[in-house]
Coordinates of C-alpha atoms in Angstrom, one line a residue:
Chain A
M1 CA 36.4 6.3 1.0
S2 CA 32.7 4.8 1.7
L3 CA 30.3 4.0 -1.0
I4 CA 26.8 5.2 0.8
R5 CA 27.0 6.8 3.5
A6 CA 23.4 8.0 4.9
E7 CA 23.1 11.0 6.3
N8 CA 21.3 11.9 9.5
I9 CA 18.6 10.2 7.3
S10 CA 15.3 10.8 8.7
F11 CA 11.8 8.7 7.1
V12 CA 7.9 10.1 7.6
Y13 CA 5.2 8.8 6.3
S14 CA 2.0 10.3 4.6
T15 CA 3.2 13.5 6.5
G16 CA 0.1 16.0 7.6
T17 CA -1.8 13.1 7.7
S18 CA -3.5 11.6 11.5
F19 CA -1.6 8.6 9.4
E20 CA 1.4 10.3 9.7
K21 CA 4.4 8.0 11.3
K22 CA 7.4 7.3 11.6
A23 CA 9.7 4.5 10.4
L24 CA 13.7 5.9 10.6
D25 CA 14.5 8.2 13.0
N26 CA 18.3 9.8 12.3
V27 CA 20.1 7.4 11.0
S28 CA 23.7 7.9 10.2
F29 CA 26.3 4.7 8.5
E30 CA 28.6 3.8 5.7
I31 CA 29.1 1.0 3.5
E32 CA 31.9 -0.5 2.4
K33 CA 33.2 -0.9 -1.2
G34 CA 32.6 -4.9 -1.5
E35 CA 31.6 -5.8 2.2
F36 CA 28.9 -8.3 2.6
V37 CA 26.3 -6.2 5.5
G38 CA 23.7 -8.1 6.5
I39 CA 20.3 -5.9 7.6
I40 CA 18.7 -7.5 11.0
G41 CA 15.7 -5.8 13.4
H42 CA 11.9 -7.2 14.2
T43 CA 8.9 -6.4 12.0
G44 CA 8.1 -2.3 11.1
S45 CA 12.1 -1.2 13.0
G46 CA 12.5 0.5 9.5
K47 CA 14.2 -2.0 7.3
S48 CA 12.1 -2.3 4.2
T49 CA 12.6 1.8 4.4
L50 CA 16.0 2.3 4.7
I51 CA 16.2 0.2 1.7
Q52 CA 14.1 1.9 -0.6
L53 CA 15.9 4.9 0.3
L54 CA 19.1 3.7 -0.4
N55 CA 18.5 3.4 -4.2
G56 CA 15.8 6.3 -4.3
L57 CA 12.5 5.5 -4.8
L58 CA 11.8 7.0 -1.4
K59 CA 14.0 10.8 -0.1
P60 CA 14.5 11.1 3.1
T61 CA 11.9 13.5 5.0
E62 CA 15.5 14.8 6.7
G63 CA 19.5 14.5 6.0
N64 CA 20.9 13.2 2.8
I65 CA 22.3 9.8 0.7
F66 CA 26.2 10.6 -0.4
F67 CA 26.8 7.3 -3.3
D68 CA 30.4 7.7 -4.1
E69 CA 30.1 10.2 -2.3
K70 CA 27.9 12.1 -4.8
N71 CA 24.0 13.2 -3.4
I72 CA 21.6 11.0 -4.6
W73 CA 19.3 13.2 -4.9
D74 CA 20.8 15.7 -6.5
E75 CA 19.7 15.5 -9.4
P76 CA 16.2 14.5 -8.8
K77 CA 15.8 13.7 -12.5
K78 CA 18.5 11.5 -13.0
I79 CA 17.4 9.3 -10.2
R80 CA 17.4 7.1 -12.3
N81 CA 21.2 5.6 -12.8
I82 CA 21.1 5.1 -9.2
R83 CA 18.6 3.0 -9.3
F84 CA 20.5 0.9 -11.3
R85 CA 24.0 0.7 -9.8
V86 CA 22.0 -0.1 -6.6
G87 CA 19.9 -3.1 -7.1
M88 CA 17.3 -3.8 -5.3
V89 CA 15.5 -7.6 -4.4
F90 CA 12.2 -6.9 -3.1
Q91 CA 10.9 -9.6 -1.0
Y92 CA 8.9 -12.3 -2.9
P93 CA 10.1 -10.8 -6.2
E94 CA 8.3 -13.7 -8.7
Y95 CA 5.8 -11.5 -8.5
Q96 CA 6.9 -9.2 -10.8
L97 CA 7.2 -10.9 -13.8
F98 CA 5.3 -10.1 -16.5
E99 CA 7.0 -10.7 -20.0
E100 CA 6.4 -13.3 -22.4
T101 CA 9.1 -15.1 -21.8
V102 CA 11.7 -15.2 -19.1
Y103 CA 14.0 -13.8 -20.9
K104 CA 12.0 -11.2 -22.1
D105 CA 11.6 -10.4 -19.0
I106 CA 15.1 -10.7 -17.3
A107 CA 16.0 -8.2 -19.9
F108 CA 13.9 -5.3 -19.3
G109 CA 16.5 -3.9 -17.0
P110 CA 19.0 -3.8 -19.0
H111 CA 16.5 -2.3 -22.0
N112 CA 15.4 0.2 -19.6
M113 CA 19.7 1.6 -19.2
G114 CA 20.0 1.0 -22.9
L115 CA 22.2 -1.3 -23.9
D116 CA 22.4 -2.5 -26.4
D117 CA 20.9 -6.3 -27.7
D118 CA 24.4 -8.5 -28.0
E119 CA 25.0 -6.6 -24.5
T120 CA 21.6 -7.4 -23.0
D121 CA 22.1 -10.8 -24.2
K122 CA 25.2 -11.9 -23.3
R123 CA 24.1 -10.5 -19.3
I124 CA 21.1 -12.0 -19.1
H125 CA 23.2 -15.0 -20.5
K126 CA 25.2 -14.7 -16.9
A127 CA 22.5 -13.8 -14.6
A128 CA 20.6 -17.0 -16.0
E129 CA 23.8 -18.8 -14.7
F130 CA 23.6 -17.1 -11.5
V131 CA 21.0 -18.0 -9.9
G132 CA 21.1 -21.0 -11.6
L133 CA 18.3 -21.2 -14.8
R134 CA 19.2 -23.7 -17.6
E135 CA 19.4 -21.8 -20.7
D136 CA 16.1 -24.2 -22.6
Q137 CA 14.5 -22.1 -19.0
L138 CA 14.6 -18.5 -20.5
L139 CA 13.1 -19.3 -23.1
V140 CA 9.5 -20.4 -21.2
S141 CA 6.8 -17.9 -19.7
P142 CA 7.6 -16.9 -16.0
F143 CA 3.8 -17.9 -15.0
E144 CA 5.2 -21.7 -15.9
L145 CA 8.3 -22.4 -14.0
S146 CA 8.2 -23.3 -9.9
G147 CA 8.0 -20.8 -7.3
G148 CA 11.8 -20.6 -6.6
E149 CA 13.0 -21.0 -9.7
K150 CA 10.8 -17.9 -10.2
R151 CA 12.2 -16.1 -7.9
R152 CA 15.5 -16.5 -9.5
A153 CA 14.3 -15.4 -12.5
A154 CA 13.0 -12.2 -11.0
I155 CA 17.1 -11.7 -9.1
A156 CA 18.3 -12.5 -12.4
G157 CA 16.4 -9.8 -13.7
V158 CA 18.5 -7.5 -11.1
I159 CA 21.8 -8.9 -11.3
A160 CA 21.0 -8.5 -15.6
M161 CA 21.4 -4.7 -14.6
D162 CA 25.1 -5.3 -12.9
P163 CA 25.1 -3.1 -10.3
D164 CA 27.8 -1.7 -7.7
V165 CA 25.4 -2.3 -4.6
L166 CA 22.2 -5.8 -4.9
I167 CA 20.4 -5.6 -2.8
L168 CA 18.5 -8.6 -1.2
D169 CA 15.0 -8.2 0.7
E170 CA 14.1 -11.7 2.6
P171 CA 15.5 -14.0 -0.4
T172 CA 14.9 -17.3 0.6
A173 CA 11.9 -16.5 2.6
G174 CA 8.9 -19.1 1.9
L175 CA 11.4 -21.6 0.4
D176 CA 12.2 -24.9 1.3
P177 CA 16.0 -25.7 3.0
L178 CA 17.6 -26.7 -0.1
G179 CA 15.9 -23.9 -2.0
R180 CA 17.7 -21.7 0.5
E181 CA 20.6 -23.3 1.0
A182 CA 21.3 -22.9 -3.2
L183 CA 20.4 -19.6 -3.0
L184 CA 22.0 -19.0 -0.9
S185 CA 25.0 -19.6 -1.6
Q186 CA 24.9 -18.1 -5.3
I187 CA 24.2 -14.5 -3.4
V188 CA 28.0 -16.1 -1.5
D189 CA 29.4 -16.8 -5.3
Y190 CA 28.2 -14.0 -6.8
H191 CA 29.5 -11.1 -4.2
R192 CA 32.7 -13.4 -4.1
V193 CA 33.1 -13.4 -8.4
R194 CA 31.8 -10.3 -9.0
K195 CA 33.1 -7.9 -5.7
N196 CA 30.7 -6.6 -5.4
T197 CA 28.7 -5.0 -2.0
V198 CA 25.8 -7.1 -1.1
L199 CA 23.0 -5.7 1.7
L200 CA 21.3 -8.3 2.9
V201 CA 18.1 -9.0 4.8
S202 CA 17.1 -11.6 6.3
H203 CA 14.8 -12.4 9.9
S204 CA 17.7 -16.0 9.9
M205 CA 20.1 -15.1 12.4
E206 CA 22.2 -18.3 11.2
D207 CA 22.2 -17.2 7.6
I208 CA 23.1 -14.1 8.6
A209 CA 26.3 -15.6 10.5
R210 CA 27.6 -17.0 7.9
I211 CA 27.6 -15.0 5.3
A212 CA 27.6 -11.5 6.6
D213 CA 30.9 -9.1 6.7
R214 CA 28.8 -6.7 8.6
I215 CA 25.8 -5.8 10.1
L216 CA 23.5 -3.4 10.8
V217 CA 20.8 -3.4 13.6
M218 CA 17.6 -1.6 13.6
S219 CA 14.9 -1.5 15.4
H220 CA 12.3 1.3 16.1
G221 CA 14.3 2.9 13.4
K222 CA 16.8 4.0 14.9
K223 CA 19.7 2.0 13.5
I224 CA 21.3 0.3 16.9
A225 CA 24.7 -1.1 15.7
L226 CA 26.8 -1.4 12.7
D227 CA 29.4 -3.9 13.7
T228 CA 30.7 -6.4 12.5
T229 CA 29.7 -9.7 12.9
E230 CA 31.1 -11.1 15.7
N231 CA 31.0 -8.0 17.8
V232 CA 27.3 -8.4 17.1
F233 CA 26.1 -11.3 18.5
S234 CA 28.4 -11.4 21.3
K235 CA 26.0 -8.5 23.0
G236 CA 23.3 -11.5 22.7
D237 CA 21.2 -9.9 25.9
E238 CA 21.1 -7.0 23.7
L239 CA 19.9 -8.2 21.0
E240 CA 17.2 -10.2 23.1
K241 CA 16.2 -7.0 24.4
I242 CA 14.9 -6.0 20.7
G243 CA 13.0 -8.5 20.4
L244 CA 16.1 -10.7 18.1
Q245 CA 18.2 -13.8 19.0
V246 CA 21.8 -14.5 18.2
P247 CA 22.3 -17.7 15.9
Q248 CA 21.3 -20.7 18.4
V249 CA 24.4 -22.5 18.2
T250 CA 26.2 -18.8 19.7
R251 CA 22.9 -19.6 22.3
I252 CA 24.5 -22.5 23.6
M253 CA 28.1 -21.2 23.8
Q254 CA 26.9 -18.9 25.8
M255 CA 24.9 -21.3 27.8
L256 CA 28.2 -23.1 28.0
K257 CA 29.9 -20.3 29.0
K258 CA 27.5 -19.7 32.2
K259 CA 27.1 -23.4 32.8
G260 CA 31.3 -23.6 33.3
F261 CA 33.1 -24.2 30.0
N262 CA 35.5 -22.7 28.7
V263 CA 34.3 -21.5 25.0
D264 CA 34.8 -19.4 22.3
T265 CA 30.8 -17.5 22.4
S266 CA 31.6 -15.5 19.4
V267 CA 31.4 -18.6 17.6
L268 CA 29.1 -18.5 14.8
T269 CA 28.5 -21.2 12.2
V270 CA 27.8 -25.2 13.4
E271 CA 31.0 -26.8 12.3
Q272 CA 32.9 -23.8 14.7
G273 CA 30.7 -24.7 17.7
F274 CA 31.5 -27.9 17.2
N275 CA 34.8 -28.0 17.3
E276 CA 35.4 -25.2 20.3
I277 CA 33.1 -28.2 21.8
L278 CA 35.9 -31.1 20.5
N279 CA 38.7 -28.7 21.6
C280 CA 37.2 -28.0 24.8
L281 CA 36.6 -31.2 26.0
S282 CA 39.9 -32.2 25.1
G283 CA 41.8 -29.6 27.3
V284 CA 39.5 -30.9 30.2
Chain B
M1 CA 2.1 7.7 -3.7
V2 CA -0.5 4.9 -4.6
R3 CA -1.1 4.7 -0.7
E4 CA -2.3 8.0 0.5
I5 CA -5.1 7.2 -2.2
T6 CA -7.7 6.6 0.5
L7 CA -10.4 5.2 -0.6
G8 CA -12.6 3.5 1.8
Q9 CA -13.9 6.4 3.6
Y10 CA -14.6 5.2 7.1
L11 CA -13.9 7.5 10.1
P12 CA -14.8 5.3 13.3
G13 CA -16.9 7.2 15.9
K14 CA -19.5 6.2 18.9
S15 CA -21.6 9.2 18.0
P16 CA -25.5 8.5 17.9
I17 CA -25.4 8.9 14.0
H18 CA -22.8 5.9 14.3
R19 CA -24.4 3.7 15.7
M20 CA -27.5 4.5 14.1
D21 CA -28.3 1.2 11.8
P22 CA -27.3 1.1 8.5
R23 CA -31.2 0.2 7.3
S24 CA -32.4 3.5 8.6
K25 CA -29.2 5.2 7.8
I26 CA -29.7 4.0 4.0
L27 CA -33.3 4.4 3.8
L28 CA -33.2 8.1 5.6
L29 CA -31.7 9.4 3.2
I30 CA -32.8 7.9 0.6
T31 CA -35.7 10.0 2.0
Y32 CA -33.4 12.8 2.5
I33 CA -32.3 13.9 -0.6
V34 CA -36.2 13.1 -2.2
V35 CA -36.9 16.2 -0.1
I36 CA -34.0 18.3 -0.9
F37 CA -35.8 18.3 -4.5
L38 CA -39.4 19.2 -2.5
C39 CA -38.1 22.7 -1.0
K40 CA -39.5 25.5 -3.7
N41 CA -38.6 28.9 -1.7
F42 CA -36.0 30.1 0.8
V43 CA -37.7 28.7 4.2
S44 CA -37.9 25.4 3.8
L45 CA -34.8 25.3 1.6
L46 CA -33.0 27.2 5.2
L47 CA -34.6 24.6 6.8
M48 CA -33.3 21.3 4.9
S49 CA -29.7 23.9 5.5
L50 CA -30.0 23.8 9.3
F51 CA -31.3 20.0 9.7
S52 CA -28.3 19.3 7.6
I53 CA -25.6 21.0 10.4
L54 CA -27.2 19.4 12.9
I55 CA -25.9 15.9 11.4
I56 CA -23.1 16.8 10.2
L57 CA -22.3 18.7 13.9
L58 CA -24.2 15.0 15.5
T59 CA -21.2 13.3 14.2
G60 CA -18.4 15.0 15.8
I61 CA -16.4 14.7 12.9
S62 CA -14.1 17.7 11.7
F63 CA -16.1 20.0 9.5
L64 CA -12.7 20.1 7.4
K65 CA -13.4 15.8 6.1
Y66 CA -17.4 17.8 5.4
L67 CA -14.9 20.2 2.6
K68 CA -12.7 18.0 1.7
S69 CA -15.8 15.4 0.7
L70 CA -17.2 18.3 -1.8
R71 CA -13.3 18.8 -3.1
M72 CA -13.8 16.0 -6.4
I73 CA -17.5 17.7 -7.5
I74 CA -16.4 21.3 -6.6
F75 CA -16.8 22.0 -10.1
V76 CA -20.1 20.9 -10.9
I77 CA -21.7 22.2 -8.4
I78 CA -19.8 25.6 -10.1
I79 CA -20.4 24.7 -12.8
T80 CA -24.0 23.6 -13.3
G81 CA -24.2 26.6 -11.0
I82 CA -23.5 29.2 -14.2
L83 CA -25.5 26.8 -15.8
N84 CA -28.8 27.7 -14.1
L85 CA -27.6 31.7 -13.8
F86 CA -28.7 31.6 -17.4
Y87 CA -32.3 29.0 -17.2
G88 CA -35.4 31.0 -15.2
S89 CA -37.9 33.7 -15.8
G90 CA -38.4 36.7 -14.1
D91 CA -36.7 40.3 -14.4
V92 CA -33.6 40.6 -16.8
L93 CA -30.8 41.5 -14.9
C94 CA -28.1 42.5 -17.1
E95 CA -28.6 40.9 -20.9
L96 CA -25.0 40.2 -22.4
W97 CA -24.9 38.9 -26.6
I98 CA -28.1 36.2 -26.6
L99 CA -27.6 34.8 -22.8
K100 CA -29.9 36.9 -20.5
I101 CA -29.4 37.4 -16.3
T102 CA -33.0 37.2 -14.6
T103 CA -33.6 37.2 -10.8
G104 CA -34.9 33.9 -11.2
G105 CA -31.6 32.7 -12.8
I106 CA -30.2 33.2 -9.9
Y107 CA -32.5 31.9 -7.3
N108 CA -32.3 28.5 -9.1
A109 CA -28.3 29.2 -9.7
L110 CA -28.8 29.7 -5.2
F111 CA -31.3 27.0 -5.1
V112 CA -29.1 24.3 -7.2
I113 CA -25.7 25.1 -5.7
V114 CA -27.3 24.9 -1.9
R115 CA -29.2 21.3 -3.1
I116 CA -26.0 19.6 -4.0
T117 CA -24.0 20.8 -1.3
I118 CA -26.0 19.1 1.6
L119 CA -26.4 16.9 -0.6
M120 CA -23.3 15.9 -0.7
M121 CA -22.2 16.5 2.8
V122 CA -25.4 15.0 4.0
S123 CA -24.3 11.2 2.0
A124 CA -20.5 11.7 2.7
V125 CA -21.8 11.5 6.6
L126 CA -23.6 7.9 5.5
T127 CA -20.2 7.0 4.2
Y128 CA -18.3 8.3 6.6
T129 CA -20.1 6.8 9.9
T130 CA -20.8 3.2 8.5
S131 CA -18.1 0.9 8.1
P132 CA -19.2 -0.8 4.8
T133 CA -20.0 -4.0 6.0
D134 CA -22.8 -2.4 7.8
L135 CA -23.0 -0.7 4.8
T136 CA -23.2 -3.6 2.4
D137 CA -24.9 -6.2 4.8
G138 CA -28.1 -2.7 6.0
L139 CA -28.3 -3.0 1.5
E140 CA -29.0 -6.9 2.0
R141 CA -30.9 -6.4 4.2
L142 CA -32.8 -3.5 2.1
M143 CA -32.5 -5.4 -1.4
K144 CA -34.0 -8.4 0.5
P145 CA -37.0 -8.6 -0.6
L146 CA -36.4 -8.5 -4.4
T147 CA -35.3 -11.7 -3.7
I148 CA -38.8 -12.9 -5.0
F149 CA -38.0 -11.3 -8.8
H150 CA -34.5 -14.1 -8.7
V151 CA -32.1 -11.1 -7.8
K152 CA -29.6 -12.8 -5.8
V153 CA -29.2 -10.6 -3.7
H154 CA -27.1 -11.5 -1.1
E155 CA -24.2 -12.5 -3.7
I156 CA -24.5 -9.0 -4.7
A157 CA -23.9 -7.7 -1.9
L158 CA -20.8 -10.5 -1.2
M159 CA -19.0 -9.2 -4.4
M160 CA -19.9 -5.9 -3.0
T161 CA -18.2 -7.0 0.8
I162 CA -14.9 -8.7 -0.6
A163 CA -14.6 -5.9 -3.6
L164 CA -14.3 -3.8 -0.6
R165 CA -12.2 -5.6 1.4
F166 CA -9.7 -6.2 -0.9
I167 CA -9.2 -2.1 -2.1
P168 CA -6.3 -1.6 0.8
V169 CA -5.0 -5.0 -0.5
L170 CA -4.4 -4.3 -4.0
L171 CA -3.2 -0.8 -3.1
E172 CA -1.0 -2.3 -1.1
E173 CA 0.0 -4.6 -3.9
T174 CA 0.5 -1.8 -6.7
D175 CA 2.6 0.0 -4.4
K176 CA 5.2 -2.6 -4.6
I177 CA 5.0 -3.2 -7.8
M178 CA 5.2 -0.4 -8.7
N179 CA 8.8 0.4 -6.6
A180 CA 9.6 -2.9 -7.9
Q181 CA 9.8 -2.6 -11.4
K182 CA 10.7 0.9 -11.0
A183 CA 14.1 0.1 -9.0
R184 CA 14.7 -2.3 -13.0
G185 CA 14.4 1.5 -14.2
A186 CA 10.8 2.0 -15.2
D187 CA 10.1 4.9 -16.0
M188 CA 6.0 5.6 -15.6
E189 CA 6.9 9.9 -14.4
S190 CA 7.7 11.0 -18.0
G191 CA 6.5 10.6 -21.8
N192 CA 3.6 11.3 -24.0
V193 CA 0.2 9.5 -22.3
F194 CA 0.9 6.3 -25.3
Q195 CA 3.8 6.0 -23.8
R196 CA 2.8 6.2 -19.8
V197 CA 0.0 3.7 -20.5
K198 CA 2.4 1.5 -22.2
A199 CA 4.7 1.8 -19.0
L200 CA 1.8 0.1 -17.2
T201 CA 2.0 -2.6 -19.0
P202 CA 4.9 -4.4 -16.1
V203 CA 2.5 -2.8 -13.0
L204 CA -0.7 -4.2 -14.2
I205 CA 0.1 -7.9 -15.9
P206 CA 1.7 -9.1 -12.5
L207 CA -1.2 -7.4 -10.4
F208 CA -3.6 -9.0 -12.6
V209 CA -1.3 -12.6 -11.8
S210 CA -1.7 -12.0 -8.2
S211 CA -5.5 -11.0 -7.7
F212 CA -6.6 -14.3 -9.8
R213 CA -4.5 -16.3 -7.3
R214 CA -6.1 -14.3 -5.1
A215 CA -10.1 -14.2 -5.7
N216 CA -8.6 -18.8 -6.1
D217 CA -7.5 -18.8 -3.0
L218 CA -10.2 -16.9 -0.8
A219 CA -12.5 -19.2 -3.8
M220 CA -10.8 -22.6 -2.4
A221 CA -10.7 -21.4 1.6
M222 CA -15.1 -20.8 0.9
E223 CA -15.0 -24.2 -0.6
C224 CA -13.7 -25.6 2.4
R225 CA -15.4 -24.1 5.0
C226 CA -18.8 -25.9 2.9
Y227 CA -20.1 -21.2 2.0
N228 CA -22.9 -22.0 0.2
G229 CA -24.7 -17.9 0.2
G230 CA -26.9 -16.6 2.5
K231 CA -29.1 -19.9 2.4
N232 CA -29.7 -19.8 6.6
K233 CA -26.8 -18.2 7.3
T234 CA -26.7 -16.5 10.5
R235 CA -24.8 -13.3 11.9
M236 CA -22.5 -12.5 13.8
K237 CA -23.6 -8.8 14.0
V238 CA -27.4 -8.9 14.2
L239 CA -28.8 -5.7 12.4
R240 CA -31.3 -3.7 15.1
F241 CA -34.0 -0.6 14.8
S242 CA -32.9 0.8 18.1
K243 CA -33.7 3.8 19.9
I244 CA -31.4 5.9 18.7
D245 CA -33.2 4.6 15.1
L246 CA -36.6 5.6 16.2
A247 CA -35.1 8.9 17.4
A248 CA -33.8 10.2 14.5
S249 CA -37.0 8.5 12.2
I250 CA -39.1 10.6 14.3
I251 CA -37.4 13.5 14.4
S252 CA -36.6 13.3 10.1
V253 CA -39.9 12.8 9.1
V254 CA -41.2 15.9 11.5
I255 CA -38.3 18.0 9.6
F256 CA -39.7 16.5 6.2
A257 CA -43.4 17.9 7.6
A258 CA -42.4 21.2 8.2
V259 CA -40.0 21.4 4.8
I260 CA -43.4 20.2 2.6
F261 CA -45.4 22.5 5.2
T262 CA -44.0 25.9 4.1
N263 CA -43.0 24.3 1.1
T264 CA -47.1 25.1 0.5
I265 CA -47.7 28.0 3.1
F266 CA -44.6 30.4 1.4
Q267 CA -44.9 32.3 -1.8
P268 CA -42.5 29.2 -3.9
V269 CA -39.7 31.6 -5.7
I270 CA -38.5 28.8 -8.3

């Protein structure tokens, strides 16, 4: 039984006006509980629209979305409950901070859920720990934090709602390499500890290759593939056709293979690539 | 939700009206408004209405768009029309308590309705056919004589341009922040007025913060390029009074003169 099931969903912006634009075209897929799914696609491929449909911020023009086998738009009045269960971290989430203290800002989601103060407090501390915010940082104004810390605070605000699915839209955009690494490993930890479903939109093939179980490839509003990471990246030519690339190390392997070296082209990380080349050379 | 509000009304095109100099458009519109209120009888009003329809047709923009420009003030038109029914002298047609409908009142109402309608539609011609930058450019040039009274014309025009330029940016930003807060369970659609206003805080604060950040960035960028206002500033697009402007001005002046002439020879009805 799948956790999220999209059935032939299409979405059109500004229907009936001259600005009408089809952002999603007949997309269907299923996502299982506990999966880590990467979503890749060019700018304007419909990724952002897709994830906003999944947590009910947008309503599909056609088709249905099922969460836990229940159509999320069956009861439009209760759509908020879906938003609590499908947590969404937008691009540059630091711009949504508004409270006097980081603590209060993280509490915004849990409060809206109607949780009591004890539970909220517990969740805030846990969420802060997950994203690596110090206890003393909870009591300062979010506007005093550095850019990276602000982003952590904003992500904590979503994690504190303890959603079954966590969707992150380019969480590492604009961070320095160290910040990226730290944030990514925290997301991976979160996924491992909570065993929640995570959907990660990213432009970095390297990041996706390293941490995703499966990858959803989007292009021009259509689903191109939803397959395991190895299978998706083994089709480098097809990805290139829609303006995407495979991770650098995979590309090197594919080039080596073309040159006649007997290497495995499904390699996704630098370590695997290193070992593969070593094996190949010692085999020769 | 926010996306559907259109504030920038400019509809690009290549019609003669589009190609006119914004200064002549603004000046002719002002004259047009004066003349419309000078109309005193049906002949002159008809003349002005036909002239308005001619202008609207010349823009090549669908008539529906102009009707939409009326949507906002339809109630104003109806209410002023009804009020005017009861003001006026002449033969009493019917009497309700202290309210009297007279022939003069009917004429008044009719004139007011026609005047406001064509006035709104022709004003829409200006905003539909002139890009915001051209519009502020034209205004700046027209207001230039005011500099002798130490009015900072260039600064006013610059502020207008920047404000117009950032409306779509801010709308998009509002949309994003609203979505982000809704994703955290913010409820902006239910509750009474006070609850709704309070529910806007999580949207307004980030919006203010980012507006100030943007303003700061923009000011910094302008400083870095040594922007120092209107003095000795040259323009990429120089406004020019072309043949179209000349033709438009002559036609308008002829029609305005004809309107005033018919006013004098025919009996005024209001």
